[in-house]
PDB file of C-alpha atoms in Angstrom:
ATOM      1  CA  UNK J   1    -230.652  51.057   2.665  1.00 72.00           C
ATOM      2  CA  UNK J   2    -231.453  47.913   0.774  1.00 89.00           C
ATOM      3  CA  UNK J   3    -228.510  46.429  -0.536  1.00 96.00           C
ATOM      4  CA  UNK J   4    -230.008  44.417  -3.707  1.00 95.00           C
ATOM      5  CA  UNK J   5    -228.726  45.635  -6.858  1.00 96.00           C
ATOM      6  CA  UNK J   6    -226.639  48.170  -4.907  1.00 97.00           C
ATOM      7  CA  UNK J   7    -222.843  48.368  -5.912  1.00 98.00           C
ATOM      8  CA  UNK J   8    -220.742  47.794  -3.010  1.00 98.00           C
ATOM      9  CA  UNK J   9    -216.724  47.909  -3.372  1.00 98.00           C
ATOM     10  CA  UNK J  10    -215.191  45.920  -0.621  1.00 98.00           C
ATOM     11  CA  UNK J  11    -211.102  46.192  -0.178  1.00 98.00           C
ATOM     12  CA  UNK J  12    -208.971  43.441   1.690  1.00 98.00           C
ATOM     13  CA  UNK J  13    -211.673  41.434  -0.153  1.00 98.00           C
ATOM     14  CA  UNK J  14    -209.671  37.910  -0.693  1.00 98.00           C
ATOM     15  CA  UNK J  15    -209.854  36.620   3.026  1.00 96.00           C
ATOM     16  CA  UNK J  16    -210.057  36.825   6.446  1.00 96.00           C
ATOM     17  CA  UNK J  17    -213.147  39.795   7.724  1.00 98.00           C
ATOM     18  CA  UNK J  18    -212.985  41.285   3.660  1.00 98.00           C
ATOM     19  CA  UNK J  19    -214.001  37.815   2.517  1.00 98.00           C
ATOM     20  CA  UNK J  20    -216.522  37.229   4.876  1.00 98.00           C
ATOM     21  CA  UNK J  21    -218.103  40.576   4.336  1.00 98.00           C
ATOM     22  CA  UNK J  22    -218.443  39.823   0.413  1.00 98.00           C
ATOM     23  CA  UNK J  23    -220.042  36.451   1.875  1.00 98.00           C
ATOM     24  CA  UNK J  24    -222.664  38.349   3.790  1.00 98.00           C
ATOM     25  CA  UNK J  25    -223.023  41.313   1.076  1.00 98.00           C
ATOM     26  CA  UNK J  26    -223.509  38.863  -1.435  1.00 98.00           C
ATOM     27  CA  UNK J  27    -226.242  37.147   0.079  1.00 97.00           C
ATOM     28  CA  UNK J  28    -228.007  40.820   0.390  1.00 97.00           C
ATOM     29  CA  UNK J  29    -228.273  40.964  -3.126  1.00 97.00           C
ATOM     30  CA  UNK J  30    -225.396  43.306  -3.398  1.00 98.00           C
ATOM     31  CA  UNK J  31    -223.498  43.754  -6.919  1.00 98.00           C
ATOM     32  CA  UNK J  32    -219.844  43.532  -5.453  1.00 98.00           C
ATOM     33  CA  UNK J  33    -216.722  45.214  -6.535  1.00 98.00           C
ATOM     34  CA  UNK J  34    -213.750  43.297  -4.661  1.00 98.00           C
ATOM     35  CA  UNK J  35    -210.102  44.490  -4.414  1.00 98.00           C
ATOM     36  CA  UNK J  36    -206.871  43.102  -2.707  1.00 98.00           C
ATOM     37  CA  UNK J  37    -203.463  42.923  -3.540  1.00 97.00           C
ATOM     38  CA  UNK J  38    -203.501  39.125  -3.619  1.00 98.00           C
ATOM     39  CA  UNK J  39    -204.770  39.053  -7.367  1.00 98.00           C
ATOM     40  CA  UNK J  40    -204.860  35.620  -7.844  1.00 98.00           C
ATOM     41  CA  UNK J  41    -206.734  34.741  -4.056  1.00 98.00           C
ATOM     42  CA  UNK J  42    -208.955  37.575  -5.065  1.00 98.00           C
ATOM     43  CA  UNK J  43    -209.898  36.048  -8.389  1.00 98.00           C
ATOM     44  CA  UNK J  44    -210.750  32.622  -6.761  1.00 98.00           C
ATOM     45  CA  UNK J  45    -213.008  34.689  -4.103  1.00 98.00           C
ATOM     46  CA  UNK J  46    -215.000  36.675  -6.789  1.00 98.00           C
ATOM     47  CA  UNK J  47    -215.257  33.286  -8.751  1.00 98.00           C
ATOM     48  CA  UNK J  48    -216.441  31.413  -6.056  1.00 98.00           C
ATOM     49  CA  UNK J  49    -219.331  34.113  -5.526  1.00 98.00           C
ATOM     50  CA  UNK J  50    -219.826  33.955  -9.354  1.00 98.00           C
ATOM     51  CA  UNK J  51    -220.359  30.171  -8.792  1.00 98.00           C
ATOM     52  CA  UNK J  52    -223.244  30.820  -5.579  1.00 96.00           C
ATOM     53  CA  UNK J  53    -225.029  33.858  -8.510  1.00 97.00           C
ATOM     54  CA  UNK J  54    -223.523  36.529  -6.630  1.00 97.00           C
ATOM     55  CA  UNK J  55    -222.213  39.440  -9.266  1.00 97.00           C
ATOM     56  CA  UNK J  56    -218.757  39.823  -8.231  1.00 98.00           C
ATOM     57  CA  UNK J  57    -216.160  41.898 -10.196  1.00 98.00           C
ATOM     58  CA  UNK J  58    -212.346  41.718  -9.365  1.00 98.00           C
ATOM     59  CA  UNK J  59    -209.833  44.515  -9.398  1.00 98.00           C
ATOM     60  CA  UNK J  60    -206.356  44.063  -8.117  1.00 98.00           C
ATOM     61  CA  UNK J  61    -205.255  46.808  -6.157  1.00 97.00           C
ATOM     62  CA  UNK J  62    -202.647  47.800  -3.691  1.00 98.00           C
ATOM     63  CA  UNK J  63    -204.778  50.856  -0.916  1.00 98.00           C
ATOM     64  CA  UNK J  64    -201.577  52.536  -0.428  1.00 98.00           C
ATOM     65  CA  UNK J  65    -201.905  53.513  -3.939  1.00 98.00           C
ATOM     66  CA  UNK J  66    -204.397  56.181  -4.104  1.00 98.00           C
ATOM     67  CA  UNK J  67    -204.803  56.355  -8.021  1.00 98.00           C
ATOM     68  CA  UNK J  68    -205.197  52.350  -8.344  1.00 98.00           C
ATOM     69  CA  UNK J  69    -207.993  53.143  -5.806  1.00 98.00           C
ATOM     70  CA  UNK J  70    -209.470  56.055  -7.939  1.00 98.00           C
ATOM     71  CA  UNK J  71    -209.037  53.830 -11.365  1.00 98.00           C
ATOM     72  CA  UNK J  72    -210.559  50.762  -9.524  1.00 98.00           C
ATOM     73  CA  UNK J  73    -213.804  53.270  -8.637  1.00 98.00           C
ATOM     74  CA  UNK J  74    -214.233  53.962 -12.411  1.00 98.00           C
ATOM     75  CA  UNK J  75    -214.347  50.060 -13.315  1.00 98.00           C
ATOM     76  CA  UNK J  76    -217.094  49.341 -10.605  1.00 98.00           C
ATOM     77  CA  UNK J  77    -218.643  52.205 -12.253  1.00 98.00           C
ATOM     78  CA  UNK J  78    -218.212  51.444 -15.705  1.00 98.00           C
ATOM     79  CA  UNK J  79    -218.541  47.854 -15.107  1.00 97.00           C
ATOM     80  CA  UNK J  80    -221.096  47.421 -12.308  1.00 98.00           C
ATOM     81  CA  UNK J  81    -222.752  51.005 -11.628  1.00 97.00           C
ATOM     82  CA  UNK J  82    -222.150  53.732  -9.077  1.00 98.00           C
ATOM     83  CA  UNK J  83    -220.583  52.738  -5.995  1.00 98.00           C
ATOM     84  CA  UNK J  84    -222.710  53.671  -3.425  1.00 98.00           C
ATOM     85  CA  UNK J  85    -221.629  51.802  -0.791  1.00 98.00           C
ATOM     86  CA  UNK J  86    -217.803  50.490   0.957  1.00 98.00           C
ATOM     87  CA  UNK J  87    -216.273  48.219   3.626  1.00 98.00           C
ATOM     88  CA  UNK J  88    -213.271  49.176   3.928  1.00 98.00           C
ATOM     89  CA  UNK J  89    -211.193  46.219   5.580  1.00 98.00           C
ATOM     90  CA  UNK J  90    -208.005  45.950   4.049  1.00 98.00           C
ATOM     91  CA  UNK J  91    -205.363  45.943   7.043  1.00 96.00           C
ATOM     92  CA  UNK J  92    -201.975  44.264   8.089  1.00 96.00           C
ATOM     93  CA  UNK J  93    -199.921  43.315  11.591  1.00 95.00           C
ATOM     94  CA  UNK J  94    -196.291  43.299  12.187  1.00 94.00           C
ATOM     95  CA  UNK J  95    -194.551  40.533  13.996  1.00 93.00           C
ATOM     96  CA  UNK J  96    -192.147  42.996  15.386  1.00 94.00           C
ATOM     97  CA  UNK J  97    -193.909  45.500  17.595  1.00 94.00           C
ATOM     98  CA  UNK J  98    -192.625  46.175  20.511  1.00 95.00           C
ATOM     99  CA  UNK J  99    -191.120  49.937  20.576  1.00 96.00           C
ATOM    100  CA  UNK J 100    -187.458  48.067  21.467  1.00 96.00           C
ATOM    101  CA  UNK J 101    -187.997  46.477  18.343  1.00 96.00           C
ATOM    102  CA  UNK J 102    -189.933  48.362  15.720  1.00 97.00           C
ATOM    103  CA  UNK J 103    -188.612  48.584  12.187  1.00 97.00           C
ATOM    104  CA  UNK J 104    -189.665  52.318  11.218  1.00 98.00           C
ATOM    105  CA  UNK J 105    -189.877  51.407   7.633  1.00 98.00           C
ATOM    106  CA  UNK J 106    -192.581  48.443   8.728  1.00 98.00           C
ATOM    107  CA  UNK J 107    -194.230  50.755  11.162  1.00 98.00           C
ATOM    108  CA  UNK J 108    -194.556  53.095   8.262  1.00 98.00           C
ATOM    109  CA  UNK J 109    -195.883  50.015   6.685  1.00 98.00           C
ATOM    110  CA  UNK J 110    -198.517  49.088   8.783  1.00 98.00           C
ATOM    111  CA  UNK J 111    -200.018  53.096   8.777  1.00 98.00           C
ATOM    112  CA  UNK J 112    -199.782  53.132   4.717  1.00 98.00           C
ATOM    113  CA  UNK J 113    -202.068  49.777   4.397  1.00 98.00           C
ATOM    114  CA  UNK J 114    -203.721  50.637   7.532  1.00 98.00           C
ATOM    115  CA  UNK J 115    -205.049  54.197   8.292  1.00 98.00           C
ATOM    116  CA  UNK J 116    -203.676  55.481   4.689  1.00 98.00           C
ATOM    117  CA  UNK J 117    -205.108  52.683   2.803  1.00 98.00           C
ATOM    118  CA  UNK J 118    -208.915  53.820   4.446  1.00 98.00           C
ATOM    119  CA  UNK J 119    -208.408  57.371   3.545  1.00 98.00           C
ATOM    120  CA  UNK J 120    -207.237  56.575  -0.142  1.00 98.00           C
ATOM    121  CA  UNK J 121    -210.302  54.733  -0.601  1.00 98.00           C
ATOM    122  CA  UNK J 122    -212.752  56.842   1.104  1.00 98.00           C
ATOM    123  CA  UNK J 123    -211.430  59.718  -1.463  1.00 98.00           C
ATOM    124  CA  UNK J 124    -212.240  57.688  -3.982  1.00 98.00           C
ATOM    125  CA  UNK J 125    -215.991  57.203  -3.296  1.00 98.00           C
ATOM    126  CA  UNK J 126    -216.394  60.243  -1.644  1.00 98.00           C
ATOM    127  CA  UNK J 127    -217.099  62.287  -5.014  1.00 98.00           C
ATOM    128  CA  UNK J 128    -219.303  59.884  -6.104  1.00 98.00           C
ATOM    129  CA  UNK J 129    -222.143  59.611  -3.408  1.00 98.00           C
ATOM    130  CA  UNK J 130    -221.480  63.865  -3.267  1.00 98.00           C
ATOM    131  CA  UNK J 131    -223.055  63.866  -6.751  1.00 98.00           C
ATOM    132  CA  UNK J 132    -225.713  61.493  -5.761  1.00 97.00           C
ATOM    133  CA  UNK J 133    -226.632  62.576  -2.374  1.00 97.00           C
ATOM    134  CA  UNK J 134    -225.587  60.132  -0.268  1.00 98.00           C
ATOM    135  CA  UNK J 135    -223.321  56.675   0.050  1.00 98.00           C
ATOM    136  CA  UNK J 136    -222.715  54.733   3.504  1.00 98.00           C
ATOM    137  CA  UNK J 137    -219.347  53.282   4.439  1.00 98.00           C
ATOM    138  CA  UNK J 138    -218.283  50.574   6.746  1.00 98.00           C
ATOM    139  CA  UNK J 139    -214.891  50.851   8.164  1.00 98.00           C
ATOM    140  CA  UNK J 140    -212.627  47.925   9.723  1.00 98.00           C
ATOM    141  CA  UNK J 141    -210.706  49.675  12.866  1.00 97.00           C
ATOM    142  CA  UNK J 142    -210.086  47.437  15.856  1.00 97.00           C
ATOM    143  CA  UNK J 143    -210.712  47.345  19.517  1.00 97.00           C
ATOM    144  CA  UNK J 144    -207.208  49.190  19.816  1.00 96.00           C
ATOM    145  CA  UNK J 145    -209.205  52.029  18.107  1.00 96.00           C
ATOM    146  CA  UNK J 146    -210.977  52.956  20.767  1.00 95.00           C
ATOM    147  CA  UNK J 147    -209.128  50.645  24.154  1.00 95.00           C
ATOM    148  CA  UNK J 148    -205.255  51.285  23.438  1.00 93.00           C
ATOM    149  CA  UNK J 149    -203.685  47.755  23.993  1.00 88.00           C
ATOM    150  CA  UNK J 150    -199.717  46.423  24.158  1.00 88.00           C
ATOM    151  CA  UNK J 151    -200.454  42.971  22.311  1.00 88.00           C
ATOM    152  CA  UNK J 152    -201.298  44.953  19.456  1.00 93.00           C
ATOM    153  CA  UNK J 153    -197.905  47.005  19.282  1.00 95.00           C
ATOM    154  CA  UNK J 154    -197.273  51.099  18.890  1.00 97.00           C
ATOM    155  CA  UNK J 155    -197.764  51.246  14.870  1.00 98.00           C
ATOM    156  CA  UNK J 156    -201.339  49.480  15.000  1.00 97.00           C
ATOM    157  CA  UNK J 157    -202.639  51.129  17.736  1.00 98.00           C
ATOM    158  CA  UNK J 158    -201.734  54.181  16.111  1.00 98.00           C
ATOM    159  CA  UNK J 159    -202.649  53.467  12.684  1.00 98.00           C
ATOM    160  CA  UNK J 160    -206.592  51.981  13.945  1.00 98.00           C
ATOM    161  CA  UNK J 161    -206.709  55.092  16.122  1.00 98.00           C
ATOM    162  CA  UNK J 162    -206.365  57.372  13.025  1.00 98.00           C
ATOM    163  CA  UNK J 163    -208.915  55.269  11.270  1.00 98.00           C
ATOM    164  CA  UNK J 164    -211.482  56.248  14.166  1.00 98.00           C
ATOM    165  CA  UNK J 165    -210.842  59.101  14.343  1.00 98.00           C
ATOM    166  CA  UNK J 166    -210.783  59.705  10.120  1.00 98.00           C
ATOM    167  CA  UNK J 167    -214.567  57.990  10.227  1.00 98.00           C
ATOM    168  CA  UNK J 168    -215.876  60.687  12.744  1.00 98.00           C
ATOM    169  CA  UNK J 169    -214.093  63.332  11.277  1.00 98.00           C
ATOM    170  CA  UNK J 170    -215.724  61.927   8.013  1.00 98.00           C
ATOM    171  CA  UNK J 171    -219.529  62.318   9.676  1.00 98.00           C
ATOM    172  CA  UNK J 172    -219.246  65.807  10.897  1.00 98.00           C
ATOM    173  CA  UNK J 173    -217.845  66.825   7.135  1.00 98.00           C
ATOM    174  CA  UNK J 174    -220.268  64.363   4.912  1.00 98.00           C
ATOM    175  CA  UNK J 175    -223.156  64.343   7.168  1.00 98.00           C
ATOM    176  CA  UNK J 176    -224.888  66.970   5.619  1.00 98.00           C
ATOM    177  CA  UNK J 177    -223.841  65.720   1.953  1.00 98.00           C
ATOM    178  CA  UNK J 178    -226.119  62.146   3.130  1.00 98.00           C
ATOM    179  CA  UNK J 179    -222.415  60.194   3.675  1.00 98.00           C
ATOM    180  CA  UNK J 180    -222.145  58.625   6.544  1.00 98.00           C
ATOM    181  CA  UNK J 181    -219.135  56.201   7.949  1.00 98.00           C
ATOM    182  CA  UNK J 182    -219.358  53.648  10.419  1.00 98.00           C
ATOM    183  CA  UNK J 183    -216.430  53.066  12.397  1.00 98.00           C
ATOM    184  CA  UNK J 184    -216.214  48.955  13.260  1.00 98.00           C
ATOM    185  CA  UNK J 185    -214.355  48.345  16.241  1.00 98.00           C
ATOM    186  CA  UNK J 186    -213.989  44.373  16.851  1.00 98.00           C
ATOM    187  CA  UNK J 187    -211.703  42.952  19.521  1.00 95.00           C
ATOM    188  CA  UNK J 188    -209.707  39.236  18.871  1.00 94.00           C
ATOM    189  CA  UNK J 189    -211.107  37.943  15.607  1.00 95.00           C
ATOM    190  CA  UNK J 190    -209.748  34.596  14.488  1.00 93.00           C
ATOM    191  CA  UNK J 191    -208.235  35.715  10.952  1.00 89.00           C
ATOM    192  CA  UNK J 192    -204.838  35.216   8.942  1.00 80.00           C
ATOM    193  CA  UNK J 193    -203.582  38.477  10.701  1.00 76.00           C
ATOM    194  CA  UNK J 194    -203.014  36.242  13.618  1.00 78.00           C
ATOM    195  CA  UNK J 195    -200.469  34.457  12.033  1.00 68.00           C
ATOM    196  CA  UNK J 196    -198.336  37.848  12.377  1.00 63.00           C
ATOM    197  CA  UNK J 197    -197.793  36.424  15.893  1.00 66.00           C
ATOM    198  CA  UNK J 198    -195.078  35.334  17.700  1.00 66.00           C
ATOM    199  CA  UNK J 199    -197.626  33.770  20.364  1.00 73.00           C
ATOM    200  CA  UNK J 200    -199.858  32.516  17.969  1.00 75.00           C
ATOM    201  CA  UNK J 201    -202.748  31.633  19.504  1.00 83.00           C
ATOM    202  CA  UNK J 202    -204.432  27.778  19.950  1.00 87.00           C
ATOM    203  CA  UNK J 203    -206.776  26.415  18.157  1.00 88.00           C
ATOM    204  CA  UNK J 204    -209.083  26.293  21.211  1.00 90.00           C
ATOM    205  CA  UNK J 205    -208.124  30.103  21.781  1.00 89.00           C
ATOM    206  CA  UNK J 206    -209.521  30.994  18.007  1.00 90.00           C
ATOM    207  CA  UNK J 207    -212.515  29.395  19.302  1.00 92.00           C
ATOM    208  CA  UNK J 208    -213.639  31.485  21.768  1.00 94.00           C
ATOM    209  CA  UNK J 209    -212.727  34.522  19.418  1.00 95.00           C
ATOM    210  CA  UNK J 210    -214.524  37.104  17.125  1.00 96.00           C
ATOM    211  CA  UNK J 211    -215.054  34.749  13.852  1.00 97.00           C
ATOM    212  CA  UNK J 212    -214.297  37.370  10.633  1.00 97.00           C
ATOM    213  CA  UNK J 213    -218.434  36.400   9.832  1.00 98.00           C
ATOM    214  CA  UNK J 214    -219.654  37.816  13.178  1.00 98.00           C
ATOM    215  CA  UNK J 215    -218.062  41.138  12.414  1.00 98.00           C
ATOM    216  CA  UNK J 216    -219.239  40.733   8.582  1.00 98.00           C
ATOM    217  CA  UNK J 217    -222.709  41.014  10.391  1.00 98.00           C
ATOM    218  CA  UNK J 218    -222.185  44.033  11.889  1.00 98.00           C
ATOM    219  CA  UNK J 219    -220.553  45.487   8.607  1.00 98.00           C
ATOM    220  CA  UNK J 220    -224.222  44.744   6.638  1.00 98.00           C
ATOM    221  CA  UNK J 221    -225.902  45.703   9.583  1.00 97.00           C
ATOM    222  CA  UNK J 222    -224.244  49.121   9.140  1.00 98.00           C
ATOM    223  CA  UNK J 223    -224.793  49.461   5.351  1.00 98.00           C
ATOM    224  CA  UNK J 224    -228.195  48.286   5.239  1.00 97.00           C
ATOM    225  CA  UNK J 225    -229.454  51.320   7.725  1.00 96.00           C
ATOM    226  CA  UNK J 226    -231.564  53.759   6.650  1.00 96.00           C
ATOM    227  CA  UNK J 227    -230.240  56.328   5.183  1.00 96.00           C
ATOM    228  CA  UNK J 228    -231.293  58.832   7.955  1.00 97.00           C
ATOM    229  CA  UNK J 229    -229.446  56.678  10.351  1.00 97.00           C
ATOM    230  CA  UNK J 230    -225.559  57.022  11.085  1.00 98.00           C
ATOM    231  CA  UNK J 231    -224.305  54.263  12.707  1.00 97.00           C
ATOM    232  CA  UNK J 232    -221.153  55.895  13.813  1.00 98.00           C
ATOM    233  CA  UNK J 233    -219.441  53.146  15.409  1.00 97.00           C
ATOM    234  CA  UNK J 234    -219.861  49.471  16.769  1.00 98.00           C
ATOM    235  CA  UNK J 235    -217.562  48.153  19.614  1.00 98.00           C
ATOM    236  CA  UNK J 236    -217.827  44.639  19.203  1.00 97.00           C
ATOM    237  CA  UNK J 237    -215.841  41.784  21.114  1.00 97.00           C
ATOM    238  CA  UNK J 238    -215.456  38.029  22.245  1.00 97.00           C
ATOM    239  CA  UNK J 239    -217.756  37.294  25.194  1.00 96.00           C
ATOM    240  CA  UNK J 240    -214.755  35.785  26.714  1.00 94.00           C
ATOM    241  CA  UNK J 241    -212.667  38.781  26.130  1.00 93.00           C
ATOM    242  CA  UNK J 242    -209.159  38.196  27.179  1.00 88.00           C
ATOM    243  CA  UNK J 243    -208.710  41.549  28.215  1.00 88.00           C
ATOM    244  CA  UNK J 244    -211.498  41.346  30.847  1.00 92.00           C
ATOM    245  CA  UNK J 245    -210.823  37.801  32.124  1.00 92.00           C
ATOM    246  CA  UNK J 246    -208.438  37.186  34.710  1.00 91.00           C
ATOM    247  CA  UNK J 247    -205.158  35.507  34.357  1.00 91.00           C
ATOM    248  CA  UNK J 248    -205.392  32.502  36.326  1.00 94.00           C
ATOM    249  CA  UNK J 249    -209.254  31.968  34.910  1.00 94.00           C
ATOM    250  CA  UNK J 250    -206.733  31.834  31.524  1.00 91.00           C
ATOM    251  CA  UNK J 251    -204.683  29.803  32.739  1.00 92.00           C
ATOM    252  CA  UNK J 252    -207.514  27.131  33.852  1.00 93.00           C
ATOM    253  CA  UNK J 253    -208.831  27.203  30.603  1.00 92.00           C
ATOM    254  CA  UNK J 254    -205.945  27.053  28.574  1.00 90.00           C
ATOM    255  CA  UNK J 255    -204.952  23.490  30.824  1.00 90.00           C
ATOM    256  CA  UNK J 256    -208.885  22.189  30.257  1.00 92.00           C
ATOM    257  CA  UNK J 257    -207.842  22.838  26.137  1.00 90.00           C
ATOM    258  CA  UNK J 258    -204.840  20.770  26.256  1.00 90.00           C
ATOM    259  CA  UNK J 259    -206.582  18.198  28.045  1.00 90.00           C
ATOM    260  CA  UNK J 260    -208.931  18.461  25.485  1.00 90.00           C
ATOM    261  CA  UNK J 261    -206.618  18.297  22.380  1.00 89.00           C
ATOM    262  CA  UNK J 262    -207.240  21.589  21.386  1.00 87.00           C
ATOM    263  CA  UNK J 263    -203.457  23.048  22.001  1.00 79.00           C
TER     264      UNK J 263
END
């Protein structure tokens, strides 16, 4: 699917993997409809793109609220054109999340923005690219949406796991309506999210992870396939994936940083 002129309405748009996505969207040619709940972030991000020629519309929204999502549809519409396209990547982190410690209201929290926030928006297009005949979305999920991990805690594994499974689910319903969902599945990616972290990582950590444009790559990569194509998921990580490298190779490298300056 070529992306020029296409309307593309991307949520968790202000920063981190949303703003890089808009970034790389942008310089398809896409007409962008951008949404966070940071209104005034978001306005400086769609002015910014203004500034490069990029057609970027903002509209404040909160994904837990499924009519904002459904009113912020019809202003890309009215505004922009029919959204025919989504990358989803709204998403938060608790700094509590250990079971021993977990705050059931910000647990609930974390599935409302996270796996609720997806489906909200989803519903929104979805009626949309029915009436057309087809629409491609690109979904934000995580490594712990596939590979269950403790760093992550209980109410994010759970919450990315729904959002995989919500994308597939998706495909078997929409496939034969021309909608197809691409579940992206990056491990560490050096983002804001991380500062939800009591062990926030070091500078020369961040480094070596997932950088929010490397996943935005994958994102167009998934939107821009044809439209017989369903890319149903993409697993992406760090080369040097902290889960696969051995503690005291860690450890070595974490001294080598210090000695280095880099924390």
């Amino acid at each position: 699917m070529e992306l020029g002129g296409r309307v593309i309405w991307i949520t968790g748009a202000a920063s981190g993997i949303g703003a890089a996505c808009a970034e790389s969207l942008a310089g398809a040619g896409a007409r962008l409809a951008l949404s966070d709940r940071d209104a005034p972030a978001l306005e400086a991000r769609a002015a910014a793109l203004r500034a490069q020629g990029a057609e970027a519309l903002a509209l404040p929204l909160d994904v837990t609220d499924p009519a904002a999502c459904v009113a912020a549809v019809a202003q890309a519409q009215a505004r922009l054109g029919p959204v025919e396209g989504l990358a989803a990547a709204a998403g938060i982190n608790i700094r509590r999340r250990a079971l021993a410690e977990l705050d059931p209201l910000e647990a609930a929290q974390v599935m409302a923005v996270n796996a609720n926030g997806v489906i909200n928006a989803a519903l929104a297009v979805l009626p949309g690219m029915r009436s057309r005949g087809g629409g491609a979305l690109a979904v934000i999920c995580s490594w712990a949406g596939r590979h269950v991990q403790p760093f992550t805690g209980a109410a994010y594994n759970a919450s990315k796991q729904a959002v995989s499974a919500f994308c597939h689910t998706l495909n078997m319903e929409e496939g034969a309506n021309g909608i197809r969902a691409c579940a992206i599945l990056p491990g560490e990616v050096s983002t804001p999210l991380l500062a939800a972290k009591d062990d926030a990582p070091t500078p020369g950590m961040r480094s070596r992870m997932l950088q929010p444009q490397d996943v935005a790559r994958a994102v167009r990569f998934a939107l821009e396939s044809p439209a017989h194509v369903c890319m149903n998921e993409i697993l992406i990580s760090p080369t040097w994936n902290r889960l696969y490298v051995p503690p005291g190779r860690q450890a070595a490298r974490a001294e080598a940083d210090r000695a280095a300056g880099l924390g």
